[in-house]
Structures are given as C-alpha cells and as structure tokens.
Coordinates of C-alpha atoms in Angstrom, one line a residue:
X1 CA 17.8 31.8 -8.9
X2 CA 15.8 30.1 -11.7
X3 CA 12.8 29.4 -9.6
X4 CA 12.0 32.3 -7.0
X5 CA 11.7 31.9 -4.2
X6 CA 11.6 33.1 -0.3
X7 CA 14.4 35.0 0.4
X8 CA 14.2 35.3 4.1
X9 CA 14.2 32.2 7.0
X10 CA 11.3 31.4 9.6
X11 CA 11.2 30.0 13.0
X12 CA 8.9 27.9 12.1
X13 CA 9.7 26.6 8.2
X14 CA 12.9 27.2 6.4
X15 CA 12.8 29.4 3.5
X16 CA 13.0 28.1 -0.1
X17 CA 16.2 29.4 -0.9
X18 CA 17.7 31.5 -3.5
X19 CA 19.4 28.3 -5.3
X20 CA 16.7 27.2 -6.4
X21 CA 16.5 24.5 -9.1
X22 CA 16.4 25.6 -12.7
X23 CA 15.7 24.0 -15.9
X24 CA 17.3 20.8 -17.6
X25 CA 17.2 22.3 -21.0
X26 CA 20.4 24.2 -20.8
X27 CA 24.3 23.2 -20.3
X28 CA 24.1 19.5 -21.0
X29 CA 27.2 17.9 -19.5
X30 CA 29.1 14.7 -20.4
X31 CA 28.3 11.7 -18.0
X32 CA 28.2 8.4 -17.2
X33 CA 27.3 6.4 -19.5
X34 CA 24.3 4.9 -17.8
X35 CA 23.3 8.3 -16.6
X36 CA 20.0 8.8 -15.3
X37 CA 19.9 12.8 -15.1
X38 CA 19.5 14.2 -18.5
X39 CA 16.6 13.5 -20.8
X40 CA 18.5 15.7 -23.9
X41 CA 21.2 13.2 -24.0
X42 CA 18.9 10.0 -23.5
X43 CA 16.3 11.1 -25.9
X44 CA 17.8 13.7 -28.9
X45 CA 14.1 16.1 -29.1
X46 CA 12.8 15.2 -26.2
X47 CA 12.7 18.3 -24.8
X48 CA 10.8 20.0 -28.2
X49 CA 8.7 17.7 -28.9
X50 CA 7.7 15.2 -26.2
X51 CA 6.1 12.6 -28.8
X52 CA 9.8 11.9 -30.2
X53 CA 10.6 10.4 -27.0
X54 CA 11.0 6.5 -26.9
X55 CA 8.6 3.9 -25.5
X56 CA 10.4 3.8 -22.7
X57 CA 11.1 7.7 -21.7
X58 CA 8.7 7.7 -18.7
X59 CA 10.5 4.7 -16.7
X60 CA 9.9 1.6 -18.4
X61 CA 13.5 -0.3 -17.8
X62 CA 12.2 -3.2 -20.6
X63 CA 11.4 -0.4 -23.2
X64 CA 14.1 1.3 -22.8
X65 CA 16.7 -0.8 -22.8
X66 CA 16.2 -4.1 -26.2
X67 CA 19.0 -6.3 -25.4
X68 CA 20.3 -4.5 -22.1
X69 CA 22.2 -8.0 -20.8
X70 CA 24.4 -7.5 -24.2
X71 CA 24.6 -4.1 -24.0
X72 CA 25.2 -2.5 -20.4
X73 CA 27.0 -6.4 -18.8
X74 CA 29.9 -4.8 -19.9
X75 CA 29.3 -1.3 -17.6
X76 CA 29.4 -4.3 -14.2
X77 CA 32.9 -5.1 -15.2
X78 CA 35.0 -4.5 -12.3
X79 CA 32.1 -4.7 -9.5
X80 CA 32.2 -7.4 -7.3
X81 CA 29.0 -6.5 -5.9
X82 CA 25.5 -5.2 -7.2
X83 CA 22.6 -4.0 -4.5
X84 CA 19.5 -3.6 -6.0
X85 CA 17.7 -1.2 -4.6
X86 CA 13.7 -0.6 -4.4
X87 CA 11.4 1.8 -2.3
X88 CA 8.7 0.7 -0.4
X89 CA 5.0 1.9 0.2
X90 CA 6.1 4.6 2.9
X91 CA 9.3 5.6 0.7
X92 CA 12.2 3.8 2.8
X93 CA 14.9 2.5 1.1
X94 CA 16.0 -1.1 1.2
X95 CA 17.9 -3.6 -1.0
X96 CA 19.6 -6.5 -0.9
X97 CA 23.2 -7.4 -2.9
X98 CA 24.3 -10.0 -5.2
X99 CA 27.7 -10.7 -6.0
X100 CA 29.5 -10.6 -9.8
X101 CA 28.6 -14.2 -10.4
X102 CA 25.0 -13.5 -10.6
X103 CA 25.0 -10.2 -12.6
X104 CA 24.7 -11.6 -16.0
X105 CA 21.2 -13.7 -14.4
X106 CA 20.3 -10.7 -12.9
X107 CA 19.9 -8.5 -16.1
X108 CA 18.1 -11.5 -17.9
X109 CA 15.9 -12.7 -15.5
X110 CA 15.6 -10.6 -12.2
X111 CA 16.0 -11.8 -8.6
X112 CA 13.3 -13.1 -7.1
X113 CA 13.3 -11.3 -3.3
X114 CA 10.4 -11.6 -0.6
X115 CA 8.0 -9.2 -1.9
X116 CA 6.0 -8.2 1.3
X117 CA 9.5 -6.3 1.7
X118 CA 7.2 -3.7 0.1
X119 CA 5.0 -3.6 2.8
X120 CA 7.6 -1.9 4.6
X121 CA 6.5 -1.6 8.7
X122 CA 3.2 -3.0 8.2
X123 CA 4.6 -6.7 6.5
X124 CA 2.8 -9.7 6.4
X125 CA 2.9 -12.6 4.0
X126 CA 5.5 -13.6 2.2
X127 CA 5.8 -13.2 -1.5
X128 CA 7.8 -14.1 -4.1
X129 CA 8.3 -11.0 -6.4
X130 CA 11.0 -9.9 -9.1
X131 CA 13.6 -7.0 -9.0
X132 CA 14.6 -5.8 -12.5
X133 CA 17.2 -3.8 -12.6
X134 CA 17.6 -0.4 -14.4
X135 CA 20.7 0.0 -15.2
X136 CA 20.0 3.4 -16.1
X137 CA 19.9 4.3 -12.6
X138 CA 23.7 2.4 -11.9
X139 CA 25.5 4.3 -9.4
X140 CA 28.9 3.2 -8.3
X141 CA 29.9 3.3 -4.7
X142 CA 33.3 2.7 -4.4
X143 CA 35.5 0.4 -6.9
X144 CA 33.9 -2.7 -6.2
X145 CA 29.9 -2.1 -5.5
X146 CA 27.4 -0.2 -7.0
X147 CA 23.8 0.8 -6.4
X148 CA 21.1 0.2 -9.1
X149 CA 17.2 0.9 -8.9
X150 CA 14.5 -1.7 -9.8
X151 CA 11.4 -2.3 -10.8
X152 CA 9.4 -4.9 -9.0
X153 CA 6.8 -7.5 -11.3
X154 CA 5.7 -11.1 -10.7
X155 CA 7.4 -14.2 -12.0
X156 CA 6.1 -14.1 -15.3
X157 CA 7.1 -10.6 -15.8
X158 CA 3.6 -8.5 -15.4
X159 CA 4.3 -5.0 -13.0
X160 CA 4.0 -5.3 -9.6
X161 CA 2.0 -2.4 -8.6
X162 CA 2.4 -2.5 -5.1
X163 CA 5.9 -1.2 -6.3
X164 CA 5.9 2.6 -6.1
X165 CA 8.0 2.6 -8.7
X166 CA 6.2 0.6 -10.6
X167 CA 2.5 2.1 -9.6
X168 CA 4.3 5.9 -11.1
X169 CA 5.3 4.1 -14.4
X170 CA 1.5 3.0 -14.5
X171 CA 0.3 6.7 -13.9
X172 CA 3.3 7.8 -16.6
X173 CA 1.3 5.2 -19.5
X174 CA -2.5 6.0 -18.6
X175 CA -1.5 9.9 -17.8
X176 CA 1.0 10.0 -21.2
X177 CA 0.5 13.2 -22.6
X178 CA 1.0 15.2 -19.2
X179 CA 3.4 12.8 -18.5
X180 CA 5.9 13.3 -21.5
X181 CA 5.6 17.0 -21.1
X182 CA 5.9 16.8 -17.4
X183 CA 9.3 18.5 -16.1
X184 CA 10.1 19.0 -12.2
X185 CA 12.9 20.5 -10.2
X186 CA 13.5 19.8 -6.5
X187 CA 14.7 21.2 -3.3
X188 CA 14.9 18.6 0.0
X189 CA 15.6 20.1 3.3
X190 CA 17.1 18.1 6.0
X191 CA 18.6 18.0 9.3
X192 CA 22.5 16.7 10.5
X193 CA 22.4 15.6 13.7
X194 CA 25.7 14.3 16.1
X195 CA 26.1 11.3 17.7
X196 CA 24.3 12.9 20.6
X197 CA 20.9 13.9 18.3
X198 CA 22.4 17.9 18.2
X199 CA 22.5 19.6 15.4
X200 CA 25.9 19.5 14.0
X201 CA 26.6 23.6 13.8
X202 CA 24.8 26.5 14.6
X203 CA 24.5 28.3 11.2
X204 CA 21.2 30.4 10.0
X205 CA 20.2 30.8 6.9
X206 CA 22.2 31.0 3.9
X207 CA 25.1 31.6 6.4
X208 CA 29.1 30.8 5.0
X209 CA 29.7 28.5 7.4
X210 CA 32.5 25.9 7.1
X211 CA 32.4 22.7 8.6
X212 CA 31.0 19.0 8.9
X213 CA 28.0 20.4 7.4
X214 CA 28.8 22.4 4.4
X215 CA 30.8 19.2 3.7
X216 CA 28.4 16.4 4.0
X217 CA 26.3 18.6 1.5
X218 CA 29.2 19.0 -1.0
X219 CA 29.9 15.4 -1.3
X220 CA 26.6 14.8 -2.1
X221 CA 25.9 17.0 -4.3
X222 CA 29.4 16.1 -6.5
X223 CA 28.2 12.3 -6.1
X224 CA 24.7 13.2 -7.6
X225 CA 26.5 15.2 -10.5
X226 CA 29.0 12.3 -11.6
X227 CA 25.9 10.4 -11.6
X228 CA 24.3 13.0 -14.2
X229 CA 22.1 14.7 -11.8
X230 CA 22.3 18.0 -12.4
X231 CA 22.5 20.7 -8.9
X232 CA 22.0 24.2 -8.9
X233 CA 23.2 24.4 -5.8
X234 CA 23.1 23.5 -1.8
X235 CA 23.2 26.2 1.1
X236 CA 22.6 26.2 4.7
X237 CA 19.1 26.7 5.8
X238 CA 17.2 28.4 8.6
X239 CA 17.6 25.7 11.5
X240 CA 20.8 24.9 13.0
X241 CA 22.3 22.2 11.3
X242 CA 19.7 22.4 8.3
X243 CA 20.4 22.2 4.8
X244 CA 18.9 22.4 1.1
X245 CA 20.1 20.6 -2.0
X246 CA 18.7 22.2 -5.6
X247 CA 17.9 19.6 -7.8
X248 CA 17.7 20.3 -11.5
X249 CA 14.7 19.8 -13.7
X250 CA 13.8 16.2 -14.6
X251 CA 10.8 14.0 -15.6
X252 CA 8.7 12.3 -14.1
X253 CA 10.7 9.0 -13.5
X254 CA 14.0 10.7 -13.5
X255 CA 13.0 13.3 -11.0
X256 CA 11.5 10.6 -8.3
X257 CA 15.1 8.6 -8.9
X258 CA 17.0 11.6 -8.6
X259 CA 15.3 12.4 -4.8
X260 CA 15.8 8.9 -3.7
X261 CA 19.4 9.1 -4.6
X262 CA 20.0 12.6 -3.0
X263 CA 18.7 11.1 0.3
X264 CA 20.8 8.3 0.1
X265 CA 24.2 10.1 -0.7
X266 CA 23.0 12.8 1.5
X267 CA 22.8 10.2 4.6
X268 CA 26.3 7.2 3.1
X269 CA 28.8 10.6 3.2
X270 CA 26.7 11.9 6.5
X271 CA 27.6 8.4 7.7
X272 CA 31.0 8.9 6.9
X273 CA 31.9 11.8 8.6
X274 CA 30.1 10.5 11.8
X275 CA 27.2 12.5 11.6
X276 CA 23.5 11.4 10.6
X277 CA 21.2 12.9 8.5
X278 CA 16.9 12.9 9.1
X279 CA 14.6 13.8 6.6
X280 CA 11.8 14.3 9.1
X281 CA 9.4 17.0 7.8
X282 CA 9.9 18.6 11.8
X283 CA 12.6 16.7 13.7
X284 CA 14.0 19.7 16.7
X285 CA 10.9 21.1 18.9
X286 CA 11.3 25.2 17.8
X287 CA 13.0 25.3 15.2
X288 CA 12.1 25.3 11.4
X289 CA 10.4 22.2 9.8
X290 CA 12.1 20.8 6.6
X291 CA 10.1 21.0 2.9
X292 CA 10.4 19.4 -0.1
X293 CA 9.6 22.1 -2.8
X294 CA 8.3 20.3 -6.3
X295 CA 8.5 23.5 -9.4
X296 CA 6.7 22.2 -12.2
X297 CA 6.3 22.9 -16.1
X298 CA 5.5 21.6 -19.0
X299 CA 7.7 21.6 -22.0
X300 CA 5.2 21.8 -24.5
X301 CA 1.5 23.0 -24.1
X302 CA 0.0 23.0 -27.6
X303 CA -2.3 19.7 -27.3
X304 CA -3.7 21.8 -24.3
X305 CA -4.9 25.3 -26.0
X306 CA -6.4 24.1 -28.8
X307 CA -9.4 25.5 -27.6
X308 CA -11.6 28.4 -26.9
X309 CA -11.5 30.6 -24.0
X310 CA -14.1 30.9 -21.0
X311 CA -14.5 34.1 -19.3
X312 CA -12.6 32.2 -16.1
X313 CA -9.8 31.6 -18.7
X314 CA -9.8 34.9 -20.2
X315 CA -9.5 36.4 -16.6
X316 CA -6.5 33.9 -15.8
X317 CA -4.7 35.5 -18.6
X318 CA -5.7 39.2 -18.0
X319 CA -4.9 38.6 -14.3
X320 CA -6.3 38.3 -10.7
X321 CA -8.0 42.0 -11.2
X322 CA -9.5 41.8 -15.2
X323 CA -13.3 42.6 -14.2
X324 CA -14.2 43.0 -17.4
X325 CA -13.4 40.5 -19.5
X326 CA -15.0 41.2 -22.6
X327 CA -13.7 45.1 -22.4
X328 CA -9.7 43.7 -22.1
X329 CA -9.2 43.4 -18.6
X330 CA -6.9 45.3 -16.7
X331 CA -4.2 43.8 -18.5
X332 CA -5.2 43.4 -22.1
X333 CA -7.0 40.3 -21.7
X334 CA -8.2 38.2 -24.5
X335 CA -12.0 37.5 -25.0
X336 CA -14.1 34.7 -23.9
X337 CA -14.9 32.7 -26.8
X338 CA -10.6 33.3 -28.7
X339 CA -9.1 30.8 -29.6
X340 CA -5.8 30.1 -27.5
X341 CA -2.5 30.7 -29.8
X342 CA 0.9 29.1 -29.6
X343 CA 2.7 32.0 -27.1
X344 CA 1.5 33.7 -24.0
X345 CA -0.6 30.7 -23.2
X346 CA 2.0 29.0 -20.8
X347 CA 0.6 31.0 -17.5
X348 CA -3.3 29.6 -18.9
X349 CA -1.9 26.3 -18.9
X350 CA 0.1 26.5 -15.3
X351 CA -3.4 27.8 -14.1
X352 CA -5.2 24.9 -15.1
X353 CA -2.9 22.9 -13.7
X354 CA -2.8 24.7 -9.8
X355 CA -6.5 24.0 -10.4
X356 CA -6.1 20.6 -10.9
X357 CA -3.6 20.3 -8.1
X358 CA -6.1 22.4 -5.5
X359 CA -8.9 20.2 -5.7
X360 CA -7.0 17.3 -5.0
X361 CA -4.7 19.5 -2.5
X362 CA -6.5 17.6 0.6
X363 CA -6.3 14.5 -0.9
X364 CA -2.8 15.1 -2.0
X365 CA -1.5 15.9 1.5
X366 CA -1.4 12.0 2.1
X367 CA 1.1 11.1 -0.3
X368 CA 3.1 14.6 0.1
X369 CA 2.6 14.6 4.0
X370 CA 2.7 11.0 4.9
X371 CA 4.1 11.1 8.5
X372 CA 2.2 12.2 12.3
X373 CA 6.0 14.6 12.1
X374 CA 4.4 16.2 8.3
X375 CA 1.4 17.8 10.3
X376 CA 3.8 19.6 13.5
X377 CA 5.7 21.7 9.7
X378 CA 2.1 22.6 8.6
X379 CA -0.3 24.8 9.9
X380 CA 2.8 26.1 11.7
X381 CA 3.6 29.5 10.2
X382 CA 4.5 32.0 7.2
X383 CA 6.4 29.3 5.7
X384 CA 4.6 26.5 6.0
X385 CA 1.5 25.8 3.8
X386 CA -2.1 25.6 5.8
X387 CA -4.9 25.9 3.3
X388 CA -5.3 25.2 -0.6
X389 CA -4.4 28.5 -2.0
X390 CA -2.4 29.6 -4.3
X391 CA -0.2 33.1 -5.5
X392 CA 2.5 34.9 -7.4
X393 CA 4.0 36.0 -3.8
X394 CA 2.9 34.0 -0.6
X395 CA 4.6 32.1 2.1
X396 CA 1.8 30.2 3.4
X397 CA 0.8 29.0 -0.2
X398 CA 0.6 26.0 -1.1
X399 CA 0.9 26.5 -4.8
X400 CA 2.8 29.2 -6.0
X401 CA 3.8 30.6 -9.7
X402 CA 6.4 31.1 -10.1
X403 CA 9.1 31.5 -13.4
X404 CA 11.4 29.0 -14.7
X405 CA 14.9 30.1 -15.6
X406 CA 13.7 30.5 -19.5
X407 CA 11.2 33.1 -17.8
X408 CA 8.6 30.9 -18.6
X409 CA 5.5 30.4 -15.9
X410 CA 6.5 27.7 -13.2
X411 CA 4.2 25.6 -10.7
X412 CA 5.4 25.0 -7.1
X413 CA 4.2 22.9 -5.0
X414 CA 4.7 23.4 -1.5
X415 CA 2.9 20.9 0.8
X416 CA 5.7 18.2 0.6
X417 CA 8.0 17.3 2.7
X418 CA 11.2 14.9 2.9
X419 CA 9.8 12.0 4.2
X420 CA 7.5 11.5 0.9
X421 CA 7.7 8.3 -1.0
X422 CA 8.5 10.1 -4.1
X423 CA 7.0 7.7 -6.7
X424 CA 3.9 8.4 -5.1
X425 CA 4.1 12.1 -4.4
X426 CA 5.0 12.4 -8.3
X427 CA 2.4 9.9 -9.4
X428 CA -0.2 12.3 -7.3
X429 CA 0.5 15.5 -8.8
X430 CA 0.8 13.9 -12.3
X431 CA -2.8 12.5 -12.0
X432 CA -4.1 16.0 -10.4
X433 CA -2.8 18.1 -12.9
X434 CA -3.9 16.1 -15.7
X435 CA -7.4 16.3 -14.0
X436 CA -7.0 19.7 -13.9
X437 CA -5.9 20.4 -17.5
X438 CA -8.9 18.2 -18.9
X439 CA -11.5 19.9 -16.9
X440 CA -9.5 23.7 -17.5
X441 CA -9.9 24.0 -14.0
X442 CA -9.8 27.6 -12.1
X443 CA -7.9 28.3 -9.5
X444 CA -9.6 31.1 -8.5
X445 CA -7.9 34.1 -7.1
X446 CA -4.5 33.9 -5.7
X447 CA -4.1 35.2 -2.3
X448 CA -1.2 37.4 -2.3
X449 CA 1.1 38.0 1.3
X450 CA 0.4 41.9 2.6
X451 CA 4.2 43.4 2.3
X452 CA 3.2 44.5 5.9
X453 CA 3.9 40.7 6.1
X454 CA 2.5 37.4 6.9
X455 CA -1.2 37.9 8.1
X456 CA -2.2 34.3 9.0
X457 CA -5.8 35.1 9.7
X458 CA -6.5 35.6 5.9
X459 CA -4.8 32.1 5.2
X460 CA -7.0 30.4 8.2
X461 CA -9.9 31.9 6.6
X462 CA -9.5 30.7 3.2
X463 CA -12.5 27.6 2.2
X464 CA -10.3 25.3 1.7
X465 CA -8.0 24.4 4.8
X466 CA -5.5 21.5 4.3
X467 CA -5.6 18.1 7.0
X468 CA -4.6 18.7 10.2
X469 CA -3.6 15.6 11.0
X470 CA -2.1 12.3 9.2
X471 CA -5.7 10.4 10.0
X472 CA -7.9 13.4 8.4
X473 CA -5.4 13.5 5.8
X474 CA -5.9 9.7 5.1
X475 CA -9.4 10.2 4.9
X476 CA -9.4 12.8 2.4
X477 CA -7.5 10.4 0.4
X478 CA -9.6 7.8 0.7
X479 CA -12.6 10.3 -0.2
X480 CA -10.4 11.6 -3.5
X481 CA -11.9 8.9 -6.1
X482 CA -9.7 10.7 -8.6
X483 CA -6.6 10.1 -6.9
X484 CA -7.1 6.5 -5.7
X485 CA -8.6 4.9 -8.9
X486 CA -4.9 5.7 -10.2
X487 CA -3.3 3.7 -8.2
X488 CA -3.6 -0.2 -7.5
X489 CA -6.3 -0.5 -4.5
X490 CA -4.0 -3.0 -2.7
X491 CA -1.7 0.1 -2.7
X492 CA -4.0 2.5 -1.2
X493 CA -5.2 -0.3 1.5
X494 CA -1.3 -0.5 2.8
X495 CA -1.4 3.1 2.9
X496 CA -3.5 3.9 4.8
X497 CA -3.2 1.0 7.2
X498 CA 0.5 1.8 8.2
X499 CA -0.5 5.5 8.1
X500 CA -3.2 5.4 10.6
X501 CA -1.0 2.6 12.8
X502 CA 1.3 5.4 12.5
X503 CA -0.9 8.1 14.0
X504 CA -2.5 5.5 16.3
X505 CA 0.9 4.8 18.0
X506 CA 1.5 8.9 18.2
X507 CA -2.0 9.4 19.4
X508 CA -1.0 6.1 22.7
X509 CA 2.8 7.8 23.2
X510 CA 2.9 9.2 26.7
X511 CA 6.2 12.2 27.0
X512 CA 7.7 13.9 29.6
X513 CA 6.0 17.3 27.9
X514 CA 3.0 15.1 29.6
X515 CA 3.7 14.8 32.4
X516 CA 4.9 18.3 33.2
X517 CA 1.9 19.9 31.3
X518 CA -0.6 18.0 34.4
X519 CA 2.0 18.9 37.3
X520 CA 1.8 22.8 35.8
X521 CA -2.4 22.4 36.2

C-alpha cells in the first residue's frame, strides 16, 4: 500500500487496510471533461509549485471558471434534468432539481432555494439564498440527469458562510499557503445493511468474498473513477457487511467533493441492489466501529524551513531517542541553531504539523466526531483513537506518520469518522496545521504500540485524553478560539445547538438494554 497501515482487524474498530490511498502525482488518466479528481490536469505545475496554480485552485467556482455559461452549457446537452446538490451544517446531503429549460439561468445567475435548508435538523427561518453551481463537480447519473455541487452566497453574490462549502473556501483564502500545498487521501468505512437492518454477508477482514457486497463497492468505486476520482482500491473490512473505499490524493476542495460523492454512489448503487448503506461511525452493538482515515502531505515545504533549528526541532529530525542534540543524536541529528535545507526536512515539517493538529485534537473531535454514535467507536479499543498522541506504529493513535507512496513522510489522522461534514473536517485540520507550522509546534514523543500488543493503560494515561462524549466535545470546541475564529460564528452557533439537541435526545432515549439492566439488579 502507499500509506501503511494496520494490517490486522479488531472487534472493536476496523483496521485501516492495506489499500490504502496513495498519491495523486502519478498515472494521470483521461477523464471527463469537467473532472473534479485530478489537480495535474486542471492546473499544469500545480503539483511542483503550488503558487502556479489559478485563482481559483482551492474551490472558488467563479475563479475558476471566466465565462463558464459559454463554455461548460454545452457539457448539459442531452440532460433533461440538473440537481444541485449542497451539504448542510451536520454534512447531509440534499438538493433540489431543475429541468433543461432553466440550465442556461442556472449557470448565470444561480437558483435562489430556502436557505435555512442549511440548517439541516435544527431549521428555522426562512431564507432566501443562491446555489451556484460548479460544474466542475458535474456528475452524470444516467442519460438524462446529473448531479452537480454548489456553492451557496446571497442575492448579490457575496459567500454564504453558513455553507460548509463555502466556510472551507474561506479557510482555503485566509489559510493559502498551507492550503495550495495541502494534499489528502481518504479511506471511509461503512456498513450494508438488508431490508431487515442485517448485515448483508458475513465476511471478515480483507476476506474474497463475492456477493451483494463486493458489488455495491465496485460500482462505486468505477462511478467515482469515470468521474476522475482516482481509487486505490476497496476491500471488505473487519465487521460483517463492512467495507472500505481508498480514495486517492486530492486537495483541499477536491478531497471534501470527492468524500461526499463516494457516500452518495456508495448508498444510489446500495439502493439499487436493495441493500442500504450507513455511514454511522458505530452502527451494530459488538462489532467494529467505521473510520474515516485523512493521510496528509504537503507537496512543497520550502516557505516552511527557511529557518533555524531549535533543540525540539533538531530532536524531531534525529528522532524520538536523540538525547543529545548538540553531539548528533542517535541518529545524526542536525544542530540547534542550522539552518533547515531543501531535503530531509519533510519529516520536520509533518512534525510541526501533528503538533498543530494535537493541540487542537480536542477541539477537532467536534468536526471529525460530530455524532452521540462517534463517541461508542472511540475510547473503544486498539483501533480506535482515545487520547491526543501520536506515532510511527500505534493503533490507538490518533496521529500517525506514516509514508506516502513517493516514500515521503505522511500525516494521518485518525479521529474521524463517516458521519463528518467533510467541508468542515477539512477546513479544521487545514486551520490546525497551519497553526501548528507557524508556531513549529512539538509534538512531543510518539508513543509507540509494545509488539507484545495493544497495552491500553499507556494510551489512558497519556495528558491529553480526547472527549468522551459529543457535549464535552462541543465544549472543547467552543473553548478552541483558534478553531472557531475560522469559521463564521453563526456557523459554530448551529453546531453546537443541533449537536447538543443531539446528545440531549440520546441522553432522554429510554431502551430495552434499560429495562433489562434494572430487572438484572
């Protein structure tokens, strides 16, 4: 695999898989024209030299597209229908379809919609607001409709940023150097469940199991390449019925399309062969929870290591067991006080930036755990993250690095699940790590697994345990003034509102588990 990972399956969290996602600098394949998967063909240099990229490279439909009602009309011809897509605040899905006769309006104007749509579960007022369509993102459906995503602005064209996806192109302008450089590959778990809520086989992990299943995945995965979203691969997981889609690396924008697409194609061709698909992070009581793995590079790192070196940073290269610094370290180490060069000073760099993401980690969990379901797949075993540490080689991390296909160093994060709102999860993570790479943050020591095995005590000691709960991990959010100033405040306020309705509703929810649990006493 490009990315390593686990190789063996829990009871508690599936593993990460040996196909894991690799890197979007290699293999460029031809497309569809309006592809949204490959930077390389979008934006010739990108990938060398992140500055060459157009206005528009980090999601801006309006930059990226001068004169798009002349130029992409003629890639509607044949649709009868067009559903615009958005996302709302707690990452669902929703749209609403216009017929041919209004495409050529659409492209020049937008369509005006009932904004508060956004609000998702927690709804109020209405709102008039304005999808625009990126016709980047067009993905047919069958001959006559296609899907497209939009961004959401007011009537006189000014961002809406009560839009997620409209909130990440914010981050993507005031974060722009980590942002151009920013590359991410994916891997989504989920569950497919029968018509009676059973899982739809009883395969383990990685087993060669043909059926419903294997199917569902397949079609998916061949929808998401015609669309130019590169795989690496899908496989069955550790649960029964479970399975794992490898997305390749993208940025920022690209990479938060890319995962609302895979659940959507995932669940249409689910659908279609009478099965349904959940992306709940922990949906079948004993059996493994399902992640959302987020490996993470930067293509270039010069503007970063222009620098000296601390003694922290000269131990980060030398490694976890340098003592001494200023003698070389235990692995040749460079002195405190040299000047960072051009090679070798990737793994400095990915350190930085698992600092950035660990001091945010609590604050974090509310974008990457958003759901009462995130906190029954944490805390809950070896692979399943419980505290803010990191390491080379640890289950029960919630950072990892690892190494990109290219051998260069790679950041995963592993306290994400499914059910994220992927705009936001990205948006997070781009504003920690830039925090992170401006303040050269340390990491401190990674905590490596025993090969005896898991030892969870040593994780439940660490300082710095992750939220237990959706309410403690709203809080933390709320307390993270790095995190929330980058986002619109209305934003953060619907949040948190729906989340803690959400845990408040969990918290009132009498079961039969209950009721047997008092006749037992």
């Amino acid at each position: 695999m490009n990315e390593p990972a686990d190789s063996s399956p829990d009871t508690q969290e599936a593993g990460s898989g040996a196909a894991g996602p690799g890197d979007a600098t290699t293999d460029p394949r031809e497309r569809h024209p309006g592809a949204m998967g490959d930077p390389d063909a979008r934006d010739p240099g990108a990938m060398d030299d992140p500055d060459a990229r157009d206005p528009g490279a980090m999601g801006d439909p309006d930059a990226r597209h001068p004169g798009a009602t002349r130029t992409h009309l003629g890639e509607l011809g044949g649709l009868s229908w067009l559903r615009l897509c958005f996302v709302d605040i707690f990452g669902t899905l929703r749209s609403v379809q216009i017929p041919s006769s209004r495409f050529e309006d659409a492209l020049q104007r937008g369509v005006i919609f009932d904004g508060s749509a956004l609000e998702g579960r927690i709804r109020l007022l209405e709102a008039d607001r304005v999808l625009r369509p990126d016709l980047r993102t067009l993905a047919p459906l069958d001959e006559t409709t296609a899907r497209v995503l939009c961004s959401v602005t007011k009537e006189d064209g000014e961002p809406w940023l009560l839009d997620p996806r409209s909130a990440l192109q914010e981050i993507c302008r005031s974060h722009e150097d980590v942002a151009l450089a920013w590359r991410g590959a994916v891997e989504i778990e989920w569950y497919l469940v029968d018509e009676s809520l059973d899982p739809i086989d009883r395969g383990g992990y990685f087993s060669d199991l043909e059926g419903k299943g294997r199917a569902i995945a397949m079609e998916a995965a061949e929808s998401l390449e015609r669309l130019g979203i590169r795989v690496a691969g899908i496989h069955h997981e550790g649960g029964p019925g479970q399975y794992e889609i490898d997305l390749m690396a993208l940025p920022p924008m690209e990479v938060a399309d890319a995962i609302t697409y895979a659940k959507a194609l995932v669940a249409d061709s689910a659908i279609c062969h009478g099965a349904r698909a959940t992306f709940v992070a922990r949906p079948l009581a004993g059996q493994p929870g399902s992640g959302m793995h987020i490996h993470q590079h930067l293509s270039r790192i010069s503007r970063w290591v222009s620098g000296p070196l601390s003694e922290s940073d000269g131990k980060a290269v030398a490694g976890p067991d340098a003592d001494n610094v200023a003698g070389g370290g235990a692995s040749g180490g460079r002195h405190p006080g040299e000047l960072l060069g051009s090679e070798g000073d990737a793994e400095v760099v990915s350190r930085w930036m698992i600092g950035g993401i660990l001091r945010h980690a609590r604050g974090l969990s509310a974008l990457a755990a958003p759901s009462v379901s995130s906190y029954r797949r944490l805390h809950s075993g070896p692979e399943a993250p419980g505290a803010a540490v990191w390491a080379h080689m640890n289950r029960a991390a919630l950072v990892r690095m690892t190494n990109t296909e290219l051998g260069t160093p790679s950041v995963e994060y592993r306290g994400a699940d499914p059910s994220a709102n992927p705009y936001l999860l990205i948006g997070g993570l781009l504003v920690a790590i830039d925090d992170g790479l401006s303040e050269r943050a340390s990491p401190g020591r990674p905590l490596e697994e025993e090969p005896a095995g898991f030892d969870p005590a040593a994780v439940e000691s660490a300082p710095r345990d992750l939220p237990r709960s959706l309410d403690a991990a709203t809080q933390a959010l709320l307390e993270d003034e790095v995190l929330v100033d980058a986002f619109d405040g209305r934003l953060i306020g619907r949040l948190v509102d729906g989340q803690r309705a959400e845990a408040d509703a969990a918290g009132a929810n009498v079961t039969r588990a209950d009721l047997l649990s008092s006749l037992d006493s």
